[in-house]
Amino acid sequence: MKNKISFSAFHSLGFKIALIILLIGIIPFLVCVPISLRAYKSVSIHTDATNLMAQAAQYNSQIVTSGYILGEENSELDTELKAIADSYNGRILLVNSALKVVKDSYSVDIGKTVIWENIIHSMQGDSLYFYDEETKYLIVSVPLSNSDSEIVGTLVINKSMDYIDQNIDAFISYSLIASVILVSLSIIIAVFAAIHFSRPMTKLSDSLDAIIREYSNELPVNKSFLELELISGKFNEVFKKLQAIDQSRQEFVSNVSHELKTPLTSMKVLADSLNGSDDVPIEMYREFMVDIGDEIDRETKIINDLLSLVRMDKSGAQLNVSAVNINELIEHILKRLKPIAEKAGIEVVFESFRPVVAEVDEVKFTLVVTNLVENAIKYNDEGGWVHISLNSDHQFFYIKVEDNGLGIPEDSVDYIFERFYRADKSHSREIGGTGLGLAITKSAIAMHNGEVKVRSKVGEGSTFDVRIPLNYIEKEVH
Ligand code: ADP
């Protein structure tokens, strides 16, 4: 575990920021130093060569007109050229048009023929220079011409360029000192930056740890950076949602327990009252047994409804979609419900504006229609009516379930789709139900990417409008 943590330190934001700052500090330095040295060397050689050429050109007329190029003695020129050669720690050669050395500041090659490439080029009128990397000498050759512009010889000046290396050595030692200072500064800045940027993250992580331990706590908004402020805000939104889910789960569990307990309690009371007395008339037995049977039916209905709801709630719950003839399906459902309606004295009318075939899950869609029509019959008065209509356009099909029954109180309309919610509790108890039907209906419609709306007025009746796409499109699960 310890190993893992020390290894993950290299993955930490702080380490990465420190590394970036170090690299930003050091890389430009490492790149710039060699480039500047190269530039310095080539500029120095070029400048020196240009100066030497200009200097050599100055002696052109003096060397040619005095006959010095022809080998005549001129002690003044000898001294001057020697002084120049000495000042460059180099050598000066004077070569005539026959490529013979006429003068040599070293006095060793006089009379010798030199066939150097540069001299041959200069004899054709070009001033040239060449830097010998090995000997560190700059060699400049300049053509000498007479008054008729004929080339009569070449003046060759060699100059020692040792000073470049000396300067470069000095530059490198200064650079080394600078690099030590730079690296130290970069490390200090990197460490500070790493601490500055990673501390708020650690704080956020600590706050999350505290929340994991205590669950209900709110995350303190981290204002170190705008991004962290946004993240902590989002975390708080998530926590609120989780708390709401947790609360609704608790409510759901307590409602389920309560609803499941109610029929059991009734059965217990009925059974106890039969058990308690010795001579219970047979009619009373029958009556109580019918009541117990009703309570068992109620318990079964609650359990079945709960199972339907849980199946739909399961994340990733699948729809078994197929092309269904909606007209036929509704007629089939109504056929099943008509006896109940007739018993209650309610007229059920189905009106279809066009044949509709849609991609739905037949079982879940049957629950939608059954629950809505069952409710319209249940929450109605004798002699009332229920109208069911079916229509469609190119995109959706529409089902309207309308009744002229009891209606829903205004302050209950927003809650009727919630689990176990029953408007007008005392009345509902008489009518019977689980409070789960509309929750199942809403879930099933949502799974089909549809929607349901309700309009109602107490004493006048209710209308449920359902809209579902004709073609089922599976929603992406993120
Ligand atoms: P229940 O099992 O109680 O019928 P539902 O979820 O189907 O549960 O309905 C929730 C509540 O909405 C019902 O208890 C009832 O008060 C109200 N309700 C639903 N449909 C109608 C309707 N057509 N007319 C009047 N009230 C209705």
Short mmCIF file of C-alpha atoms and ligand atoms in Angstrom, two decimals:
data_model
loop_
_atom_site.label_atom_id
_atom_site.label_comp_id
_atom_site.label_asym_id
_atom_site.label_seq_id
_atom_site.Cartn_x
_atom_site.Cartn_y
_atom_site.Cartn_z
CA MET A 1 0.00 0.00 0.00
CA LYS A 2 2.83 2.35 0.96
CA ASN A 3 4.60 1.57 -2.32
CA LYS A 4 1.45 2.38 -4.21
CA ILE A 5 1.16 5.77 -2.51
CA SER A 6 4.79 6.71 -3.12
CA PHE A 7 4.46 5.66 -6.77
CA SER A 8 1.24 7.65 -7.13
CA ALA A 9 3.14 10.73 -5.89
CA PHE A 10 4.70 10.84 -9.38
CA HIS A 11 1.16 11.00 -10.80
CA SER A 12 0.15 13.82 -8.49
CA LEU A 13 -0.79 17.23 -9.86
CA GLY A 14 1.88 18.85 -7.68
CA PHE A 15 4.65 16.68 -9.10
CA LYS A 16 3.55 17.30 -12.67
CA ILE A 17 3.34 21.07 -12.18
CA ALA A 18 6.80 21.04 -10.56
CA LEU A 19 8.19 19.02 -13.46
CA ILE A 20 6.69 21.38 -16.05
CA ILE A 21 8.14 24.45 -14.30
CA LEU A 22 11.56 22.78 -14.06
CA LEU A 23 11.50 21.90 -17.74
CA ILE A 24 10.30 25.39 -18.73
CA GLY A 25 13.20 26.83 -16.70
CA ILE A 26 15.91 24.51 -17.93
CA ILE A 27 15.13 23.48 -21.51
CA PRO A 28 15.37 26.98 -23.07
CA PHE A 29 18.70 27.40 -21.31
CA LEU A 30 20.03 24.07 -22.60
CA VAL A 31 18.90 24.91 -26.13
CA CYS A 32 20.00 28.56 -26.16
CA VAL A 33 23.55 28.16 -24.86
CA PRO A 34 24.92 25.96 -27.73
CA ILE A 35 23.03 28.02 -30.34
CA SER A 36 24.46 31.31 -28.99
CA LEU A 37 27.97 29.83 -28.93
CA ARG A 38 27.72 28.75 -32.56
CA ALA A 39 26.32 32.12 -33.56
CA TYR A 40 29.08 33.93 -31.68
CA LYS A 41 31.77 31.84 -33.41
CA SER A 42 30.47 32.29 -36.93
CA VAL A 43 29.84 36.06 -36.46
CA SER A 44 33.37 36.51 -35.04
CA ILE A 45 34.98 34.65 -37.96
CA HIS A 46 32.95 36.58 -40.52
CA THR A 47 33.68 39.98 -38.90
CA ASP A 48 37.39 39.26 -38.57
CA ALA A 49 37.57 38.06 -42.19
CA THR A 50 35.83 41.22 -43.44
CA ASN A 51 38.20 43.42 -41.42
CA LEU A 52 41.28 41.54 -42.66
CA MET A 53 40.13 41.85 -46.28
CA ALA A 54 39.60 45.60 -45.86
CA GLN A 55 43.03 45.91 -44.27
CA ALA A 56 44.68 43.91 -47.07
CA ALA A 57 42.94 46.02 -49.73
CA GLN A 58 44.44 49.15 -48.15
CA TYR A 59 47.94 47.90 -48.97
CA ASN A 60 47.07 47.10 -52.63
CA SER A 61 48.42 50.29 -54.30
CA GLN A 62 51.45 50.56 -51.97
CA ILE A 63 52.52 46.95 -52.71
CA VAL A 64 51.91 47.20 -56.48
CA THR A 65 53.26 50.71 -57.26
CA SER A 66 56.38 50.31 -55.08
CA GLY A 67 57.36 47.15 -57.01
CA TYR A 68 57.19 45.19 -53.73
CA ILE A 69 55.14 42.55 -55.57
CA LEU A 70 58.03 42.14 -57.99
CA GLY A 71 60.37 41.39 -55.11
CA GLU A 72 61.88 44.84 -54.63
CA GLU A 73 63.07 45.66 -51.14
CA ASN A 74 60.94 48.01 -49.00
CA SER A 75 61.92 47.94 -45.37
CA GLU A 76 59.03 50.20 -44.35
CA LEU A 77 56.47 47.79 -45.84
CA ASP A 78 58.40 44.82 -44.42
CA THR A 79 58.10 46.27 -40.93
CA GLU A 80 54.45 47.22 -41.30
CA LEU A 81 53.38 43.83 -42.62
CA LYS A 82 55.48 42.03 -40.00
CA ALA A 83 53.88 44.13 -37.26
CA ILE A 84 50.42 43.23 -38.56
CA ALA A 85 51.30 39.51 -38.75
CA ASP A 86 52.68 39.62 -35.21
CA SER A 87 49.63 41.43 -33.87
CA TYR A 88 47.49 38.58 -35.25
CA ASN A 89 49.88 35.99 -33.98
CA GLY A 90 49.83 34.91 -37.61
CA ARG A 91 51.66 35.17 -40.92
CA ILE A 92 51.53 37.28 -44.08
CA LEU A 93 52.45 35.97 -47.54
CA LEU A 94 52.74 37.90 -50.74
CA VAL A 95 52.31 35.73 -53.82
CA ASN A 96 52.86 36.99 -57.38
CA SER A 97 50.89 36.10 -60.49
CA ALA A 98 53.24 33.17 -61.14
CA LEU A 99 52.12 31.73 -57.75
CA LYS A 100 55.59 32.31 -56.32
CA VAL A 101 55.98 33.55 -52.75
CA VAL A 102 57.58 36.99 -52.95
CA LYS A 103 57.41 37.90 -49.26
CA ASP A 104 56.82 35.79 -46.16
CA SER A 105 56.65 37.23 -42.66
CA TYR A 106 58.17 33.91 -41.46
CA SER A 107 60.83 34.24 -44.25
CA VAL A 108 60.68 30.46 -44.82
CA ASP A 109 58.77 30.02 -48.09
CA ILE A 110 60.20 32.86 -50.19
CA GLY A 111 60.68 31.74 -53.79
CA LYS A 112 58.48 28.67 -53.37
CA THR A 113 55.50 28.07 -55.61
CA VAL A 114 52.18 27.70 -53.79
CA ILE A 115 49.20 26.04 -55.40
CA TRP A 116 46.52 26.71 -52.81
CA GLU A 117 42.93 26.69 -53.95
CA ASN A 118 42.16 30.03 -52.28
CA ILE A 119 45.18 31.73 -53.90
CA ILE A 120 44.22 30.39 -57.33
CA HIS A 121 40.69 31.77 -56.85
CA SER A 122 42.02 35.12 -55.67
CA MET A 123 44.22 35.31 -58.77
CA GLN A 124 40.91 35.35 -60.66
CA GLY A 125 39.77 38.40 -58.68
CA ASP A 126 37.95 36.95 -55.63
CA SER A 127 38.63 37.88 -52.01
CA LEU A 128 38.23 34.69 -49.96
CA TYR A 129 38.49 33.47 -46.40
CA PHE A 130 38.75 30.03 -44.81
CA TYR A 131 38.69 28.96 -41.18
CA ASP A 132 40.81 25.97 -40.30
CA GLU A 133 39.08 24.19 -37.38
CA GLU A 134 42.17 22.16 -36.54
CA THR A 135 44.74 24.94 -36.34
CA LYS A 136 42.17 27.59 -35.33
CA TYR A 137 43.55 29.93 -37.99
CA LEU A 138 41.58 32.27 -40.23
CA ILE A 139 43.17 32.55 -43.69
CA VAL A 140 42.22 35.50 -45.89
CA SER A 141 43.41 35.89 -49.49
CA VAL A 142 42.89 39.17 -51.32
CA PRO A 143 43.77 39.80 -55.01
CA LEU A 144 46.15 42.68 -55.77
CA SER A 145 45.63 44.58 -59.02
CA ASN A 146 47.55 47.27 -60.92
CA SER A 147 46.17 50.50 -62.38
CA ASP A 148 44.93 48.56 -65.45
CA SER A 149 42.92 46.32 -63.11
CA GLU A 150 45.11 43.33 -63.95
CA ILE A 151 45.66 40.87 -61.09
CA VAL A 152 49.33 40.92 -60.27
CA GLY A 153 49.36 38.92 -57.07
CA THR A 154 47.61 37.89 -53.85
CA LEU A 155 48.09 39.01 -50.30
CA VAL A 156 47.45 36.17 -47.81
CA ILE A 157 46.94 37.00 -44.14
CA ASN A 158 46.65 34.27 -41.47
CA LYS A 159 45.17 35.19 -38.13
CA SER A 160 45.06 33.04 -35.01
CA MET A 161 41.48 32.74 -33.72
CA ASP A 162 42.42 31.26 -30.34
CA TYR A 163 40.62 34.13 -28.65
CA ILE A 164 37.28 32.65 -29.78
CA ASP A 165 37.88 29.47 -27.80
CA GLN A 166 39.07 31.47 -24.83
CA ASN A 167 35.90 33.56 -24.95
CA ILE A 168 33.75 30.45 -25.36
CA ASP A 169 35.42 28.83 -22.34
CA ALA A 170 34.72 31.93 -20.29
CA PHE A 171 31.12 31.98 -21.56
CA ILE A 172 30.63 28.32 -20.64
CA SER A 173 31.93 28.85 -17.12
CA TYR A 174 29.54 31.80 -16.67
CA SER A 175 26.75 29.67 -18.14
CA LEU A 176 27.45 26.91 -15.65
CA ILE A 177 27.14 29.34 -12.76
CA ALA A 178 23.94 30.72 -14.35
CA SER A 179 22.56 27.20 -14.84
CA VAL A 180 23.14 26.32 -11.17
CA ILE A 181 21.30 29.50 -10.13
CA LEU A 182 18.53 28.83 -12.69
CA VAL A 183 18.03 25.20 -11.64
CA SER A 184 17.94 26.17 -7.96
CA LEU A 185 15.44 28.96 -8.66
CA SER A 186 13.33 26.64 -10.83
CA ILE A 187 13.30 23.99 -8.08
CA ILE A 188 12.22 26.57 -5.48
CA ILE A 189 9.47 27.96 -7.75
CA ALA A 190 8.41 24.43 -8.74
CA VAL A 191 8.09 23.32 -5.11
CA PHE A 192 6.08 26.44 -4.22
CA ALA A 193 3.83 26.04 -7.27
CA ALA A 194 3.34 22.34 -6.55
CA ILE A 195 2.28 23.09 -2.97
CA HIS A 196 0.09 26.01 -4.07
CA PHE A 197 -1.79 24.00 -6.71
CA SER A 198 -2.04 20.66 -4.95
CA ARG A 199 -3.09 21.95 -1.51
CA PRO A 200 -6.67 22.85 -2.57
CA MET A 201 -7.01 19.40 -4.18
CA THR A 202 -5.89 17.73 -0.97
CA LYS A 203 -8.36 19.92 0.93
CA LEU A 204 -11.17 18.86 -1.42
CA SER A 205 -10.19 15.23 -1.00
CA ASP A 206 -10.16 15.65 2.83
CA SER A 207 -13.61 17.27 2.74
CA LEU A 208 -14.89 14.37 0.61
CA ASP A 209 -13.38 11.93 3.12
CA ALA A 210 -15.28 13.70 5.89
CA ILE A 211 -18.49 13.44 3.85
CA ILE A 212 -17.93 9.73 3.19
CA ARG A 213 -17.62 9.27 6.95
CA GLU A 214 -20.60 11.42 7.93
CA TYR A 215 -22.59 11.20 4.67
CA SER A 216 -25.03 14.05 5.35
CA ASN A 217 -22.44 16.84 5.53
CA GLU A 218 -22.21 19.56 2.92
CA LEU A 219 -18.92 20.09 1.07
CA PRO A 220 -17.39 23.48 1.98
CA VAL A 221 -17.13 25.48 -1.28
CA ASN A 222 -13.47 25.51 -2.28
CA LYS A 223 -12.66 29.02 -3.53
CA SER A 224 -8.94 28.48 -4.32
CA PHE A 225 -9.61 28.20 -8.07
CA LEU A 226 -12.70 28.85 -10.14
CA GLU A 227 -12.63 25.23 -11.41
CA LEU A 228 -12.54 23.84 -7.86
CA GLU A 229 -15.35 26.18 -6.82
CA LEU A 230 -17.45 24.78 -9.68
CA ILE A 231 -16.51 21.18 -8.84
CA SER A 232 -17.38 21.56 -5.15
CA GLY A 233 -20.68 23.19 -6.18
CA LYS A 234 -21.45 20.23 -8.44
CA PHE A 235 -20.50 17.78 -5.69
CA ASN A 236 -22.99 19.49 -3.39
CA GLU A 237 -25.69 19.16 -6.05
CA VAL A 238 -24.90 15.45 -6.32
CA PHE A 239 -25.02 15.06 -2.53
CA LYS A 240 -28.39 16.80 -2.40
CA LYS A 241 -29.71 14.43 -5.05
CA LEU A 242 -28.32 11.43 -3.18
CA GLN A 243 -29.93 12.66 0.02
CA ALA A 244 -33.25 13.10 -1.77
CA ILE A 245 -32.95 9.57 -3.21
CA ASP A 246 -32.10 8.21 0.21
CA GLN A 247 -35.04 10.01 1.77
CA SER A 248 -37.47 8.77 -0.89
CA ARG A 249 -36.08 5.24 -0.44
CA GLN A 250 -36.75 5.45 3.30
CA GLU A 251 -40.24 6.81 2.68
CA PHE A 252 -40.86 4.07 0.14
CA VAL A 253 -39.79 1.33 2.54
CA SER A 254 -41.94 2.73 5.37
CA ASN A 255 -44.93 3.12 2.99
CA VAL A 256 -44.50 -0.43 1.68
CA SER A 257 -44.35 -1.81 5.20
CA HIS A 258 -47.40 0.20 6.20
CA GLU A 259 -49.41 -0.81 3.13
CA LEU A 260 -48.48 -4.47 3.50
CA LYS A 261 -49.32 -4.40 7.19
CA THR A 262 -52.82 -2.90 6.77
CA PRO A 263 -54.50 -5.97 5.13
CA LEU A 264 -52.67 -8.27 7.56
CA THR A 265 -53.96 -6.28 10.53
CA SER A 266 -57.53 -6.44 9.14
CA MET A 267 -57.20 -10.20 8.63
CA LYS A 268 -55.88 -10.62 12.17
CA VAL A 269 -58.81 -8.63 13.62
CA LEU A 270 -61.31 -10.66 11.58
CA ALA A 271 -59.69 -13.98 12.50
CA ASP A 272 -59.43 -13.02 16.20
CA SER A 273 -63.07 -12.03 16.38
CA LEU A 274 -64.05 -15.42 14.95
CA ASN A 275 -61.67 -17.27 17.26
CA GLY A 276 -62.72 -15.34 20.35
CA SER A 277 -66.38 -16.35 20.46
CA ASP A 278 -67.67 -19.91 20.75
CA ASP A 279 -70.88 -19.97 18.79
CA VAL A 280 -70.42 -17.77 15.81
CA PRO A 281 -73.30 -18.00 13.35
CA ILE A 282 -72.35 -19.54 10.04
CA GLU A 283 -73.44 -16.35 8.16
CA MET A 284 -70.97 -14.35 10.16
CA TYR A 285 -68.22 -16.88 9.36
CA ARG A 286 -69.04 -16.58 5.67
CA GLU A 287 -69.10 -12.80 5.81
CA PHE A 288 -65.78 -12.63 7.66
CA MET A 289 -64.21 -15.19 5.32
CA VAL A 290 -65.29 -13.06 2.34
CA ASP A 291 -63.68 -10.05 4.06
CA ILE A 292 -60.49 -12.04 4.72
CA GLY A 293 -60.49 -13.11 1.04
CA ASP A 294 -60.82 -9.42 0.04
CA GLU A 295 -57.88 -8.49 2.24
CA ILE A 296 -55.80 -11.30 0.70
CA ASP A 297 -56.72 -9.96 -2.77
CA ARG A 298 -55.66 -6.49 -1.66
CA GLU A 299 -52.35 -7.79 -0.31
CA THR A 300 -51.76 -9.70 -3.57
CA LYS A 301 -52.55 -6.58 -5.62
CA ILE A 302 -50.10 -4.49 -3.58
CA ILE A 303 -47.37 -7.12 -4.02
CA ASN A 304 -48.06 -7.43 -7.76
CA ASP A 305 -48.02 -3.65 -8.19
CA LEU A 306 -44.79 -3.41 -6.22
CA LEU A 307 -43.21 -6.08 -8.39
CA SER A 308 -44.27 -4.24 -11.59
CA LEU A 309 -42.82 -1.03 -10.21
CA VAL A 310 -39.56 -2.60 -9.07
CA ARG A 311 -39.13 -4.29 -12.46
CA MET A 312 -39.49 -0.93 -14.17
CA ASP A 313 -37.26 0.82 -11.68
CA LYS A 314 -34.37 -1.55 -12.17
CA SER A 315 -31.59 0.39 -13.86
CA GLY A 316 -31.20 -0.80 -17.41
CA ALA A 317 -34.72 -2.32 -17.36
CA GLN A 318 -35.36 -3.53 -20.85
CA LEU A 319 -38.45 -2.98 -22.94
CA ASN A 320 -39.64 -5.88 -25.01
CA VAL A 321 -40.59 -3.73 -27.97
CA SER A 322 -42.62 -4.95 -30.96
CA ALA A 323 -45.00 -3.42 -33.49
CA VAL A 324 -48.39 -3.54 -31.75
CA ASN A 325 -51.83 -2.76 -33.15
CA ILE A 326 -52.90 -0.24 -30.51
CA ASN A 327 -56.58 -0.21 -31.56
CA GLU A 328 -56.86 -3.95 -31.05
CA LEU A 329 -54.95 -3.84 -27.79
CA ILE A 330 -57.21 -1.13 -26.30
CA GLU A 331 -60.33 -2.99 -27.41
CA HIS A 332 -59.00 -6.14 -25.78
CA ILE A 333 -58.30 -4.32 -22.49
CA LEU A 334 -61.73 -2.67 -22.51
CA LYS A 335 -63.41 -6.01 -23.09
CA ARG A 336 -61.79 -7.20 -19.88
CA LEU A 337 -62.76 -4.08 -17.92
CA LYS A 338 -66.32 -3.70 -19.24
CA PRO A 339 -67.89 -6.15 -16.70
CA ILE A 340 -66.40 -4.09 -13.84
CA ALA A 341 -67.74 -0.90 -15.45
CA GLU A 342 -71.15 -2.44 -15.98
CA LYS A 343 -71.25 -3.58 -12.37
CA ALA A 344 -70.53 -0.01 -11.29
CA GLY A 345 -73.07 1.37 -13.75
CA ILE A 346 -70.46 3.23 -15.81
CA GLU A 347 -70.60 3.57 -19.60
CA VAL A 348 -67.28 2.99 -21.36
CA VAL A 349 -66.87 4.38 -24.92
CA PHE A 350 -63.87 3.92 -27.17
CA GLU A 351 -63.34 6.23 -30.11
CA SER A 352 -60.52 5.68 -32.58
CA PHE A 353 -59.67 8.36 -35.15
CA ARG A 354 -57.34 6.14 -37.16
CA PRO A 355 -55.69 2.73 -37.01
CA VAL A 356 -52.46 2.97 -35.05
CA VAL A 357 -49.56 0.55 -35.06
CA ALA A 358 -46.70 1.54 -32.74
CA GLU A 359 -43.51 0.08 -31.32
CA VAL A 360 -44.31 -0.59 -27.66
CA ASP A 361 -43.75 -3.16 -24.94
CA GLU A 362 -47.16 -4.84 -24.99
CA VAL A 363 -47.16 -5.88 -21.32
CA LYS A 364 -46.05 -2.50 -19.96
CA PHE A 365 -48.28 -0.56 -22.32
CA THR A 366 -51.26 -2.72 -21.24
CA LEU A 367 -50.55 -1.62 -17.64
CA VAL A 368 -50.75 2.04 -18.73
CA VAL A 369 -54.18 1.73 -20.37
CA THR A 370 -55.56 -0.63 -17.72
CA ASN A 371 -54.57 1.62 -14.80
CA LEU A 372 -55.98 4.78 -16.41
CA VAL A 373 -59.30 3.18 -17.41
CA GLU A 374 -59.61 1.29 -14.11
CA ASN A 375 -59.15 4.57 -12.21
CA ALA A 376 -61.66 6.37 -14.45
CA ILE A 377 -64.20 3.64 -13.59
CA LYS A 378 -63.24 3.41 -9.90
CA TYR A 379 -63.29 7.13 -9.13
CA ASN A 380 -66.66 7.62 -10.75
CA ASP A 381 -70.32 7.65 -9.73
CA GLU A 382 -73.03 5.33 -10.85
CA GLY A 383 -74.35 6.46 -14.23
CA GLY A 384 -71.08 8.11 -15.13
CA TRP A 385 -69.07 7.65 -18.31
CA VAL A 386 -65.52 7.01 -19.42
CA HIS A 387 -64.35 8.10 -22.89
CA ILE A 388 -61.19 6.67 -24.37
CA SER A 389 -59.89 8.12 -27.62
CA LEU A 390 -56.96 7.15 -29.83
CA ASN A 391 -55.31 9.36 -32.43
CA SER A 392 -51.89 9.79 -34.06
CA ASP A 393 -49.78 12.02 -36.25
CA HIS A 394 -46.60 11.17 -38.15
CA GLN A 395 -44.54 11.08 -34.94
CA PHE A 396 -46.69 10.25 -31.93
CA PHE A 397 -49.88 8.47 -30.96
CA TYR A 398 -52.21 10.01 -28.40
CA ILE A 399 -54.53 8.34 -25.89
CA LYS A 400 -57.04 10.38 -23.94
CA VAL A 401 -58.87 8.83 -20.95
CA GLU A 402 -61.65 11.13 -19.81
CA ASP A 403 -64.27 10.61 -17.09
CA ASN A 404 -66.99 12.64 -15.46
CA GLY A 405 -66.27 11.16 -12.04
CA LEU A 406 -65.08 12.49 -8.70
CA GLY A 407 -62.19 14.56 -9.97
CA ILE A 408 -58.93 15.21 -8.13
CA PRO A 409 -58.52 18.02 -5.56
CA GLU A 410 -56.30 20.81 -6.91
CA ASP A 411 -53.70 20.41 -4.16
CA SER A 412 -53.38 16.66 -4.95
CA VAL A 413 -52.94 16.82 -8.72
CA ASP A 414 -49.17 17.29 -8.47
CA TYR A 415 -48.76 14.22 -6.28
CA ILE A 416 -51.00 11.55 -7.80
CA PHE A 417 -48.10 10.00 -9.77
CA GLU A 418 -46.07 9.48 -6.59
CA ARG A 419 -45.87 6.02 -5.07
CA PHE A 420 -48.59 5.27 -2.49
CA TYR A 421 -50.13 8.71 -2.89
CA ARG A 422 -53.90 8.59 -2.69
CA ALA A 423 -55.97 11.74 -2.92
CA ASP A 424 -58.84 12.02 -0.42
CA LYS A 425 -57.61 9.21 1.85
CA SER A 426 -60.93 8.36 3.55
CA HIS A 427 -62.79 8.11 0.27
CA SER A 428 -59.98 6.19 -1.40
CA ARG A 429 -59.98 3.63 1.39
CA GLU A 430 -63.60 2.78 0.55
CA ILE A 431 -62.82 2.58 -3.14
CA GLY A 432 -59.74 0.43 -2.70
CA GLY A 433 -56.38 0.65 -4.36
CA THR A 434 -52.70 0.67 -3.62
CA GLY A 435 -51.64 4.18 -4.66
CA LEU A 436 -49.14 2.56 -7.01
CA GLY A 437 -51.16 2.42 -10.25
CA LEU A 438 -50.31 5.88 -11.54
CA ALA A 439 -46.64 5.54 -10.47
CA ILE A 440 -46.48 2.37 -12.61
CA THR A 441 -48.28 4.17 -15.45
CA LYS A 442 -45.88 7.10 -15.39
CA SER A 443 -42.77 4.86 -15.30
CA ALA A 444 -44.05 2.75 -18.20
CA ILE A 445 -44.81 5.86 -20.29
CA ALA A 446 -41.39 7.35 -19.49
CA MET A 447 -39.72 4.10 -20.58
CA HIS A 448 -41.44 4.57 -23.95
CA ASN A 449 -40.06 8.15 -24.09
CA GLY A 450 -43.59 9.48 -23.80
CA GLU A 451 -45.38 11.79 -21.38
CA VAL A 452 -48.63 12.01 -19.46
CA LYS A 453 -50.59 15.07 -18.36
CA VAL A 454 -53.67 15.38 -16.20
CA ARG A 455 -56.44 17.95 -15.99
CA SER A 456 -59.10 17.57 -13.32
CA LYS A 457 -61.80 19.37 -11.41
CA VAL A 458 -63.46 18.03 -8.27
CA GLY A 459 -67.02 16.98 -9.01
CA GLU A 460 -66.62 17.33 -12.78
CA GLY A 461 -64.14 14.63 -13.72
CA SER A 462 -60.57 14.07 -14.92
CA THR A 463 -58.73 13.80 -18.23
CA PHE A 464 -55.43 11.98 -18.67
CA ASP A 465 -53.55 12.76 -21.91
CA VAL A 466 -50.83 10.31 -22.95
CA ARG A 467 -48.40 10.93 -25.81
CA ILE A 468 -45.98 8.21 -26.95
CA PRO A 469 -43.65 8.13 -30.01
CA LEU A 470 -44.78 5.73 -32.74
CA ASN A 471 -41.22 4.48 -33.15
CA TYR A 472 -39.26 3.49 -30.11
CA ILE A 473 -35.78 4.99 -29.86
CA GLU A 474 -33.54 3.54 -27.18
CA LYS A 475 -32.11 6.29 -25.04
CA GLU A 476 -28.36 6.32 -24.51
CA VAL A 477 -27.51 5.24 -20.99
CA HIS A 478 -24.69 7.35 -19.57
P1 ADP B 1 -54.95 3.91 -6.52
O1 ADP B 1 -54.58 2.51 -6.30
O2 ADP B 1 -55.27 4.64 -5.24
O3 ADP B 1 -55.99 4.07 -7.54
P2 ADP B 1 -53.29 5.38 -8.32
O4 ADP B 1 -51.85 5.61 -8.28
O5 ADP B 1 -53.85 4.72 -9.50
O6 ADP B 1 -53.63 4.62 -7.00
O7 ADP B 1 -53.97 6.78 -8.14
C1 ADP B 1 -53.53 7.68 -7.16
C2 ADP B 1 -54.65 8.56 -6.68
O8 ADP B 1 -55.04 9.46 -7.72
C3 ADP B 1 -55.91 7.79 -6.38
O9 ADP B 1 -55.90 7.34 -5.05
C4 ADP B 1 -57.00 8.81 -6.61
O10 ADP B 1 -57.16 9.61 -5.45
C5 ADP B 1 -56.43 9.70 -7.69
N1 ADP B 1 -56.97 9.37 -9.03
C6 ADP B 1 -56.39 8.66 -10.00
N2 ADP B 1 -57.15 8.59 -11.11
C7 ADP B 1 -58.28 9.27 -10.84
C8 ADP B 1 -59.45 9.60 -11.57
N3 ADP B 1 -59.65 9.17 -12.82
N4 ADP B 1 -60.39 10.36 -10.97
C9 ADP B 1 -60.19 10.81 -9.71
N5 ADP B 1 -59.11 10.54 -8.95
C10 ADP B 1 -58.15 9.79 -9.51
#
